[in-house]
mmCIF file of C-alpha atoms in Angstrom:
data_model
loop_
_atom_site.group_PDB
_atom_site.id
_atom_site.type_symbol
_atom_site.label_atom_id
_atom_site.label_comp_id
_atom_site.label_asym_id
_atom_site.label_seq_id
_atom_site.Cartn_x
_atom_site.Cartn_y
_atom_site.Cartn_z
ATOM 1 C CA UNK A 29 -6.775 19.653 37.751
ATOM 2 C CA UNK A 30 -4.146 17.839 35.748
ATOM 3 C CA UNK A 31 -3.429 19.116 32.248
ATOM 4 C CA UNK A 32 -4.350 16.296 29.831
ATOM 5 C CA UNK A 33 -1.459 17.430 27.611
ATOM 6 C CA UNK A 34 0.973 16.079 30.177
ATOM 7 C CA UNK A 35 -0.774 12.925 31.430
ATOM 8 C CA UNK A 36 1.163 9.666 31.250
ATOM 9 C CA UNK A 37 3.697 8.574 28.682
ATOM 10 C CA UNK A 38 1.320 7.216 26.039
ATOM 11 C CA UNK A 39 -1.480 8.888 24.067
ATOM 12 C CA UNK A 40 -5.006 8.424 25.395
ATOM 13 C CA UNK A 41 -6.913 5.657 23.641
ATOM 14 C CA UNK A 42 -9.517 6.840 21.175
ATOM 15 C CA UNK A 43 -11.543 4.963 18.553
ATOM 16 C CA UNK A 44 -9.184 3.772 15.777
ATOM 17 C CA UNK A 45 -9.397 5.027 12.218
ATOM 18 C CA UNK A 46 -8.853 3.083 9.002
ATOM 19 C CA UNK A 47 -5.144 2.670 9.795
ATOM 20 C CA UNK A 48 -5.851 1.128 13.186
ATOM 21 C CA UNK A 49 -4.413 4.220 14.917
ATOM 22 C CA UNK A 50 -6.313 6.592 17.154
ATOM 23 C CA UNK A 51 -6.990 10.004 15.515
ATOM 24 C CA UNK A 52 -4.190 11.809 17.356
ATOM 25 C CA UNK A 53 -1.585 9.210 16.415
ATOM 26 C CA UNK A 54 -2.814 9.043 12.822
ATOM 27 C CA UNK A 55 -2.650 12.840 12.496
ATOM 28 C CA UNK A 56 0.958 12.881 13.673
ATOM 29 C CA UNK A 57 1.807 9.942 11.408
ATOM 30 C CA UNK A 58 0.378 11.832 8.423
ATOM 31 C CA UNK A 59 2.438 14.865 9.391
ATOM 32 C CA UNK A 60 5.591 12.760 9.663
ATOM 33 C CA UNK A 61 4.926 11.254 6.222
ATOM 34 C CA UNK A 62 5.295 14.724 4.677
ATOM 35 C CA UNK A 63 8.905 14.940 5.868
ATOM 36 C CA UNK A 64 11.922 12.795 5.167
ATOM 37 C CA UNK A 65 12.559 12.930 8.927
ATOM 38 C CA UNK A 66 11.879 15.364 11.745
ATOM 39 C CA UNK A 67 12.734 16.145 15.357
ATOM 40 C CA UNK A 68 10.288 16.052 18.218
ATOM 41 C CA UNK A 69 10.520 19.842 18.549
ATOM 42 C CA UNK A 70 9.772 20.389 14.856
ATOM 43 C CA UNK A 71 6.739 18.129 14.949
ATOM 44 C CA UNK A 72 5.487 19.685 18.168
ATOM 45 C CA UNK A 73 5.651 23.150 16.611
ATOM 46 C CA UNK A 74 3.904 22.055 13.411
ATOM 47 C CA UNK A 75 1.217 20.112 15.264
ATOM 48 C CA UNK A 76 0.710 22.793 17.927
ATOM 49 C CA UNK A 77 1.219 20.221 20.649
ATOM 50 C CA UNK A 78 3.560 20.030 23.612
ATOM 51 C CA UNK A 79 6.945 18.377 23.147
ATOM 52 C CA UNK A 80 6.136 15.806 25.833
ATOM 53 C CA UNK A 81 2.861 14.885 24.166
ATOM 54 C CA UNK A 82 4.448 14.552 20.735
ATOM 55 C CA UNK A 83 7.244 12.418 22.152
ATOM 56 C CA UNK A 84 4.626 10.160 23.759
ATOM 57 C CA UNK A 85 2.682 9.805 20.507
ATOM 58 C CA UNK A 86 5.877 9.119 18.572
ATOM 59 C CA UNK A 87 6.778 6.380 21.031
ATOM 60 C CA UNK A 88 3.392 4.841 20.345
ATOM 61 C CA UNK A 89 3.968 5.060 16.575
ATOM 62 C CA UNK A 90 7.342 3.369 16.958
ATOM 63 C CA UNK A 91 5.776 0.610 19.062
ATOM 64 C CA UNK A 92 3.124 0.054 16.403
ATOM 65 C CA UNK A 93 5.658 0.021 13.553
ATOM 66 C CA UNK A 94 4.566 3.286 11.911
ATOM 67 C CA UNK A 95 7.805 5.193 12.676
ATOM 68 C CA UNK A 96 11.463 4.590 13.427
ATOM 69 C CA UNK A 97 13.905 6.561 15.565
ATOM 70 C CA UNK A 98 16.916 7.664 13.499
ATOM 71 C CA UNK A 99 18.519 9.673 16.321
ATOM 72 C CA UNK A 100 17.751 10.415 19.963
ATOM 73 C CA UNK A 101 15.069 12.968 19.117
ATOM 74 C CA UNK A 102 14.694 12.465 15.370
ATOM 75 C CA UNK A 103 12.114 10.216 13.745
ATOM 76 C CA UNK A 104 11.224 8.936 10.288
ATOM 77 C CA UNK A 105 7.885 7.562 9.081
ATOM 78 C CA UNK A 106 7.629 3.967 7.865
ATOM 79 C CA UNK A 107 5.845 3.833 4.503
ATOM 80 C CA UNK A 108 2.168 2.842 4.734
ATOM 81 C CA UNK A 109 2.709 0.058 2.207
ATOM 82 C CA UNK A 110 5.271 -1.528 4.493
ATOM 83 C CA UNK A 111 3.527 -1.100 7.816
ATOM 84 C CA UNK A 112 0.004 -1.877 6.629
ATOM 85 C CA UNK A 113 0.903 -4.339 3.900
ATOM 86 C CA UNK A 114 2.361 -6.907 6.284
ATOM 87 C CA UNK A 115 -0.583 -6.666 8.640
ATOM 88 C CA UNK A 116 -3.058 -6.918 5.803
ATOM 89 C CA UNK A 117 -1.315 -9.940 4.349
ATOM 90 C CA UNK A 118 -1.372 -11.633 7.736
ATOM 91 C CA UNK A 119 -5.064 -10.910 8.201
ATOM 92 C CA UNK A 120 -5.999 -11.961 4.689
ATOM 93 C CA UNK A 121 -4.199 -15.267 5.061
ATOM 94 C CA UNK A 122 -7.012 -16.343 7.372
ATOM 95 C CA UNK A 123 -9.863 -15.268 5.131
ATOM 96 C CA UNK A 124 -8.938 -16.274 1.596
ATOM 97 C CA UNK A 125 -11.918 -17.846 -0.130
ATOM 98 C CA UNK A 126 -14.313 -16.370 2.414
ATOM 99 C CA UNK A 127 -16.392 -13.213 2.527
ATOM 100 C CA UNK A 128 -14.437 -11.899 5.505
ATOM 101 C CA UNK A 129 -12.236 -9.991 3.058
ATOM 102 C CA UNK A 130 -15.253 -8.091 1.792
ATOM 103 C CA UNK A 131 -16.435 -7.326 5.307
ATOM 104 C CA UNK A 132 -12.938 -6.092 6.188
ATOM 105 C CA UNK A 133 -12.976 -3.686 3.264
ATOM 106 C CA UNK A 134 -16.472 -2.424 3.990
ATOM 107 C CA UNK A 135 -15.660 -1.949 7.680
ATOM 108 C CA UNK A 136 -12.744 0.261 6.669
ATOM 109 C CA UNK A 137 -15.079 2.061 4.309
ATOM 110 C CA UNK A 138 -17.505 2.881 7.101
ATOM 111 C CA UNK A 139 -14.936 3.609 9.823
ATOM 112 C CA UNK A 140 -12.385 5.532 7.766
ATOM 113 C CA UNK A 141 -12.178 9.326 7.625
ATOM 114 C CA UNK A 142 -14.222 10.979 4.863
ATOM 115 C CA UNK A 143 -11.215 12.268 2.968
ATOM 116 C CA UNK A 144 -8.449 9.850 3.913
ATOM 117 C CA UNK A 145 -5.950 9.481 1.129
ATOM 118 C CA UNK A 146 -7.146 12.588 -0.647
ATOM 119 C CA UNK A 147 -10.353 11.375 -2.268
ATOM 120 C CA UNK A 148 -14.039 11.159 -1.363
ATOM 121 C CA UNK A 149 -16.083 7.991 -1.387
ATOM 122 C CA UNK A 150 -18.269 7.684 -4.443
ATOM 123 C CA UNK A 151 -21.334 5.460 -4.681
ATOM 124 C CA UNK A 152 -22.473 4.196 -8.088
ATOM 125 C CA UNK A 153 -25.879 2.540 -8.438
ATOM 126 C CA UNK A 154 -27.352 0.671 -11.395
ATOM 127 C CA UNK A 155 -25.841 -1.529 -14.118
ATOM 128 C CA UNK A 156 -25.646 1.256 -16.731
ATOM 129 C CA UNK A 157 -23.958 3.690 -14.344
ATOM 130 C CA UNK A 158 -21.524 0.992 -13.224
ATOM 131 C CA UNK A 159 -20.540 0.159 -16.817
ATOM 132 C CA UNK A 160 -20.001 3.840 -17.602
ATOM 133 C CA UNK A 161 -17.900 4.482 -14.503
ATOM 134 C CA UNK A 162 -15.761 1.405 -15.061
ATOM 135 C CA UNK A 163 -15.069 2.523 -18.631
ATOM 136 C CA UNK A 164 -13.946 5.931 -17.349
ATOM 137 C CA UNK A 165 -11.647 4.375 -14.777
ATOM 138 C CA UNK A 166 -10.106 1.996 -17.302
ATOM 139 C CA UNK A 167 -9.583 4.778 -19.841
ATOM 140 C CA UNK A 168 -7.670 6.793 -17.227
ATOM 141 C CA UNK A 169 -5.327 3.923 -16.288
ATOM 142 C CA UNK A 170 -1.625 4.612 -16.660
ATOM 143 C CA UNK A 171 0.078 1.394 -15.540
ATOM 144 C CA UNK A 172 -2.160 -1.463 -14.527
ATOM 145 C CA UNK A 173 -5.664 -2.859 -14.192
ATOM 146 C CA UNK A 174 -6.400 -5.737 -11.833
ATOM 147 C CA UNK A 175 -9.874 -7.260 -11.985
ATOM 148 C CA UNK A 176 -11.848 -9.882 -10.103
ATOM 149 C CA UNK A 177 -14.648 -11.289 -12.296
ATOM 150 C CA UNK A 178 -17.364 -13.389 -10.710
ATOM 151 C CA UNK A 179 -21.091 -13.944 -11.263
ATOM 152 C CA UNK A 180 -23.405 -12.157 -11.486
ATOM 153 C CA UNK A 181 -21.725 -9.748 -13.909
ATOM 154 C CA UNK A 182 -22.924 -6.420 -15.228
ATOM 155 C CA UNK A 183 -19.880 -5.952 -17.440
ATOM 156 C CA UNK A 184 -20.179 -6.275 -21.228
ATOM 157 C CA UNK A 185 -17.430 -7.837 -23.295
ATOM 158 C CA UNK A 186 -14.556 -5.273 -23.237
ATOM 159 C CA UNK A 187 -14.509 -2.736 -26.070
ATOM 160 C CA UNK A 188 -11.802 -3.586 -28.594
ATOM 161 C CA UNK A 189 -10.960 0.076 -29.246
ATOM 162 C CA UNK A 190 -10.411 0.928 -25.597
ATOM 163 C CA UNK A 191 -8.630 -2.344 -24.993
ATOM 164 C CA UNK A 192 -6.197 -1.774 -27.851
ATOM 165 C CA UNK A 193 -5.557 1.780 -26.698
ATOM 166 C CA UNK A 194 -4.711 0.579 -23.189
ATOM 167 C CA UNK A 195 -2.353 -2.053 -24.546
ATOM 168 C CA UNK A 196 -0.676 0.508 -26.815
ATOM 169 C CA UNK A 197 -0.059 2.678 -23.745
ATOM 170 C CA UNK A 198 1.533 -0.245 -21.932
ATOM 171 C CA UNK A 199 -1.260 -0.759 -19.416
ATOM 172 C CA UNK A 200 -1.038 -4.305 -18.064
ATOM 173 C CA UNK A 201 -4.407 -5.965 -17.454
ATOM 174 C CA UNK A 202 -4.576 -8.952 -15.130
ATOM 175 C CA UNK A 203 -7.948 -10.676 -14.864
ATOM 176 C CA UNK A 204 -8.749 -13.259 -12.214
ATOM 177 C CA UNK A 205 -11.929 -15.191 -13.026
ATOM 178 C CA UNK A 206 -13.975 -17.106 -10.509
ATOM 179 C CA UNK A 207 -14.115 -20.608 -11.989
ATOM 180 C CA UNK A 208 -17.899 -20.488 -11.752
ATOM 181 C CA UNK A 209 -17.936 -18.327 -14.907
ATOM 182 C CA UNK A 210 -16.858 -21.387 -16.902
ATOM 183 C CA UNK A 211 -20.205 -22.993 -16.134
ATOM 184 C CA UNK A 212 -22.325 -20.096 -17.413
ATOM 185 C CA UNK A 213 -22.666 -19.693 -21.182
ATOM 186 C CA UNK A 214 -23.198 -15.867 -21.298
ATOM 187 C CA UNK A 215 -19.747 -15.353 -19.748
ATOM 188 C CA UNK A 216 -17.901 -17.454 -22.318
ATOM 189 C CA UNK A 217 -17.418 -14.488 -24.691
ATOM 190 C CA UNK A 218 -15.841 -12.414 -21.896
ATOM 191 C CA UNK A 219 -13.397 -15.208 -21.044
ATOM 192 C CA UNK A 220 -12.619 -15.854 -24.718
ATOM 193 C CA UNK A 221 -11.977 -12.152 -25.392
ATOM 194 C CA UNK A 222 -9.598 -11.944 -22.444
ATOM 195 C CA UNK A 223 -7.666 -15.006 -23.599
ATOM 196 C CA UNK A 224 -7.411 -13.832 -27.214
ATOM 197 C CA UNK A 225 -6.506 -10.219 -26.443
ATOM 198 C CA UNK A 226 -3.251 -10.943 -24.648
ATOM 199 C CA UNK A 227 -4.431 -10.123 -21.128
ATOM 200 C CA UNK A 228 -2.933 -12.075 -18.250
ATOM 201 C CA UNK A 229 -5.702 -14.439 -17.184
ATOM 202 C CA UNK A 230 -5.998 -16.823 -14.271
ATOM 203 C CA UNK A 231 -8.800 -18.766 -12.626
ATOM 204 C CA UNK A 232 -9.521 -18.932 -8.903
ATOM 205 C CA UNK A 233 -11.583 -21.585 -7.183
ATOM 206 C CA UNK A 234 -13.675 -18.883 -5.539
ATOM 207 C CA UNK A 235 -13.454 -15.097 -5.334
ATOM 208 C CA UNK A 236 -14.786 -13.181 -2.319
ATOM 209 C CA UNK A 237 -15.929 -10.086 -4.236
ATOM 210 C CA UNK A 238 -15.904 -8.201 -7.531
ATOM 211 C CA UNK A 239 -13.305 -5.469 -7.750
ATOM 212 C CA UNK A 240 -11.310 -3.354 -10.196
ATOM 213 C CA UNK A 241 -8.001 -1.863 -9.030
ATOM 214 C CA UNK A 242 -6.612 0.934 -11.203
ATOM 215 C CA UNK A 243 -2.879 1.694 -10.905
ATOM 216 C CA UNK A 244 -2.913 0.300 -7.327
ATOM 217 C CA UNK A 245 -4.474 3.544 -6.124
ATOM 218 C CA UNK A 246 -8.168 3.573 -7.099
ATOM 219 C CA UNK A 247 -10.568 0.791 -6.169
ATOM 220 C CA UNK A 248 -13.957 0.067 -7.702
ATOM 221 C CA UNK A 249 -15.705 -2.529 -5.566
ATOM 222 C CA UNK A 250 -19.098 -4.176 -5.395
ATOM 223 C CA UNK A 251 -21.263 -3.557 -2.374
ATOM 224 C CA UNK A 252 -23.638 -6.545 -2.204
ATOM 225 C CA UNK A 253 -27.232 -6.313 -1.090
ATOM 226 C CA UNK A 254 -30.211 -4.418 -2.390
ATOM 227 C CA UNK A 255 -32.262 -4.875 -5.497
ATOM 228 C CA UNK A 256 -29.990 -2.902 -7.856
ATOM 229 C CA UNK A 257 -26.251 -3.353 -8.506
ATOM 230 C CA UNK A 258 -24.277 -0.984 -6.301
ATOM 231 C CA UNK A 259 -20.564 -0.222 -6.035
ATOM 232 C CA UNK A 260 -18.170 2.162 -4.324
ATOM 233 C CA UNK A 261 -15.153 3.963 -5.751
ATOM 234 C CA UNK A 262 -12.354 5.221 -3.530
ATOM 235 C CA UNK A 263 -8.749 6.321 -3.533
ATOM 236 C CA UNK A 264 -8.397 5.616 0.193
ATOM 237 C CA UNK A 265 -4.849 4.341 0.666
ATOM 238 C CA UNK A 266 -5.758 1.716 3.246
ATOM 239 C CA UNK A 267 -8.516 0.280 1.080
ATOM 240 C CA UNK A 268 -6.297 0.331 -2.018
ATOM 241 C CA UNK A 269 -3.531 -1.451 -0.107
ATOM 242 C CA UNK A 270 -5.899 -4.067 1.266
ATOM 243 C CA UNK A 271 -7.497 -4.699 -2.125
ATOM 244 C CA UNK A 272 -4.095 -4.960 -3.850
ATOM 245 C CA UNK A 273 -2.834 -7.426 -1.239
ATOM 246 C CA UNK A 274 -5.955 -9.554 -1.592
ATOM 247 C CA UNK A 275 -5.578 -9.549 -5.371
ATOM 248 C CA UNK A 276 -1.906 -10.589 -5.248
ATOM 249 C CA UNK A 277 -2.583 -13.445 -2.846
ATOM 250 C CA UNK A 278 -5.448 -14.838 -4.895
ATOM 251 C CA UNK A 279 -3.573 -14.220 -8.163
ATOM 252 C CA UNK A 280 -0.591 -16.208 -6.906
ATOM 253 C CA UNK A 281 -2.873 -19.101 -5.986
ATOM 254 C CA UNK A 282 -4.803 -18.934 -9.287
ATOM 255 C CA UNK A 283 -4.461 -21.301 -12.226
ATOM 256 C CA UNK A 284 -2.878 -19.594 -15.269
ATOM 257 C CA UNK A 285 -5.047 -19.762 -18.391
ATOM 258 C CA UNK A 286 -2.155 -20.578 -20.699
ATOM 259 C CA UNK A 287 -1.048 -23.548 -22.719
ATOM 260 C CA UNK A 288 0.497 -26.188 -20.519
ATOM 261 C CA UNK A 289 4.254 -26.077 -20.338
ATOM 262 C CA UNK A 290 6.476 -29.008 -21.131
ATOM 263 C CA UNK A 291 6.529 -31.450 -18.255
ATOM 264 C CA UNK A 292 2.938 -30.674 -17.254
ATOM 265 C CA UNK A 293 0.690 -33.506 -16.092
ATOM 266 C CA UNK A 294 -0.415 -35.674 -19.003
ATOM 267 C CA UNK A 295 -3.122 -38.327 -19.262
ATOM 268 C CA UNK A 296 -3.069 -41.695 -20.984
ATOM 269 C CA UNK A 297 -4.665 -42.392 -24.357
ATOM 270 C CA UNK A 298 -7.725 -44.162 -22.938
ATOM 271 C CA UNK A 299 -8.591 -41.174 -20.732
ATOM 272 C CA UNK A 300 -8.013 -38.821 -23.662
ATOM 273 C CA UNK A 301 -10.544 -40.775 -25.738
ATOM 274 C CA UNK A 302 -13.046 -40.740 -22.886
ATOM 275 C CA UNK A 303 -12.580 -36.985 -22.469
ATOM 276 C CA UNK A 304 -13.047 -36.418 -26.185
ATOM 277 C CA UNK A 305 -16.375 -38.230 -26.105
ATOM 278 C CA UNK A 306 -17.429 -36.317 -22.986
ATOM 279 C CA UNK A 307 -16.584 -32.961 -24.547
ATOM 280 C CA UNK A 308 -18.435 -34.009 -27.719
ATOM 281 C CA UNK A 309 -21.584 -34.148 -25.604
ATOM 282 C CA UNK A 310 -22.137 -37.880 -25.240
ATOM 283 C CA UNK A 311 -23.862 -39.122 -22.109
ATOM 284 C CA UNK A 312 -22.043 -41.334 -19.628
ATOM 285 C CA UNK A 313 -24.120 -44.311 -20.783
ATOM 286 C CA UNK A 314 -23.250 -43.667 -24.444
ATOM 287 C CA UNK A 315 -19.552 -43.342 -23.574
ATOM 288 C CA UNK A 316 -19.718 -46.623 -21.643
ATOM 289 C CA UNK A 317 -21.298 -48.374 -24.624
ATOM 290 C CA UNK A 318 -18.762 -47.012 -27.118
ATOM 291 C CA UNK A 319 -15.782 -47.922 -24.947
ATOM 292 C CA UNK A 320 -17.171 -51.251 -23.815
ATOM 293 C CA UNK A 321 -16.904 -50.446 -20.129
ATOM 294 C CA UNK A 322 -19.397 -50.056 -17.292
ATOM 295 C CA UNK A 323 -21.281 -46.864 -16.492
ATOM 296 C CA UNK A 324 -19.757 -46.689 -13.029
ATOM 297 C CA UNK A 325 -16.299 -47.026 -14.536
ATOM 298 C CA UNK A 326 -16.963 -44.001 -16.764
ATOM 299 C CA UNK A 327 -18.210 -41.975 -13.809
ATOM 300 C CA UNK A 328 -15.236 -43.009 -11.672
ATOM 301 C CA UNK A 329 -12.700 -42.093 -14.372
ATOM 302 C CA UNK A 330 -14.374 -38.717 -14.961
ATOM 303 C CA UNK A 331 -14.238 -38.057 -11.211
ATOM 304 C CA UNK A 332 -10.535 -38.997 -11.146
ATOM 305 C CA UNK A 333 -9.822 -36.654 -14.061
ATOM 306 C CA UNK A 334 -11.663 -33.830 -12.265
ATOM 307 C CA UNK A 335 -9.546 -34.459 -9.176
ATOM 308 C CA UNK A 336 -6.374 -34.494 -11.295
ATOM 309 C CA UNK A 337 -7.358 -31.166 -12.866
ATOM 310 C CA UNK A 338 -8.494 -29.794 -9.475
ATOM 311 C CA UNK A 339 -11.851 -28.662 -10.849
ATOM 312 C CA UNK A 340 -15.394 -28.916 -9.534
ATOM 313 C CA UNK A 341 -17.541 -29.436 -12.643
ATOM 314 C CA UNK A 342 -17.375 -31.212 -15.969
ATOM 315 C CA UNK A 343 -17.471 -27.926 -17.862
ATOM 316 C CA UNK A 344 -14.389 -26.779 -15.960
ATOM 317 C CA UNK A 345 -12.787 -30.129 -16.793
ATOM 318 C CA UNK A 346 -13.406 -29.427 -20.491
ATOM 319 C CA UNK A 347 -11.673 -26.047 -20.232
ATOM 320 C CA UNK A 348 -8.757 -27.574 -18.376
ATOM 321 C CA UNK A 349 -8.441 -30.396 -20.887
ATOM 322 C CA UNK A 350 -8.406 -27.987 -23.846
ATOM 323 C CA UNK A 351 -5.912 -25.674 -22.173
ATOM 324 C CA UNK A 352 -3.501 -28.456 -21.250
ATOM 325 C CA UNK A 353 -3.677 -30.408 -24.478
ATOM 326 C CA UNK A 354 -5.406 -33.410 -22.955
ATOM 327 C CA UNK A 355 -7.572 -33.793 -26.051
ATOM 328 C CA UNK A 356 -6.638 -33.329 -29.746
#
């Protein structure tokens, strides 16, 4: 019978883990990450594997981009951010604005090892428990908080005391709102607080999930379905990397919630008057009567202004108009 330790020149295929590697390759990759570089013989001794087998696995890691050869028999690990980040970015480019990103994260959640990245999965159920856990995570932040906010929300308006403490400690908070929140009155206070408190705020046309990323290493993420709000918390490196990449891509594409810069798109005086009447709450028919134009003309001009602002509703148009100085 042939010794499986010496079969072939490539490791036997096994079900992949969260990294996309089979368990044997992932174990050796983790071992290599603990060293600046190592020889085949050193890794074989530490892994209690044959030299031939370790060399075969290392060749596989090099092929997959997880390791590089620095000498004939000496290897160095490629950082997980580099090797996984590029793949994640490529994958996410195809799913932005869709729920595939959420499914990708949850698939990693289910398939990944129980203690990958040094932390257990934690499940939090119920609005009160979720609020409490989020407050704990925010209070422990050292560098950054990145948040997706989309309906339905269980979050209260942020506490001023905690918020001021985080800012005093230099914690940067970036909030990306789904534009749908602009159409729902109860969320207006949350948006207003974020804008007035100095947070970096942007709006996305649509967000695929609700998530909080703390210091790019801990992820608090909704898990949809069921009658009660439910979320998971993890420090899994693959999940954290995927969530951070998703956030950066959507953040880059988002619309900054800041005063329009010089040179921004402006509108003519007639449209500004029409917008002012619309924001004041007048109906299209009343606006048409006041301006001496037809109802269809009012509706057409409002539609054109919505297209110019790249928004979907009239409430969003009002926010855009106020932000960009389109109305006095």
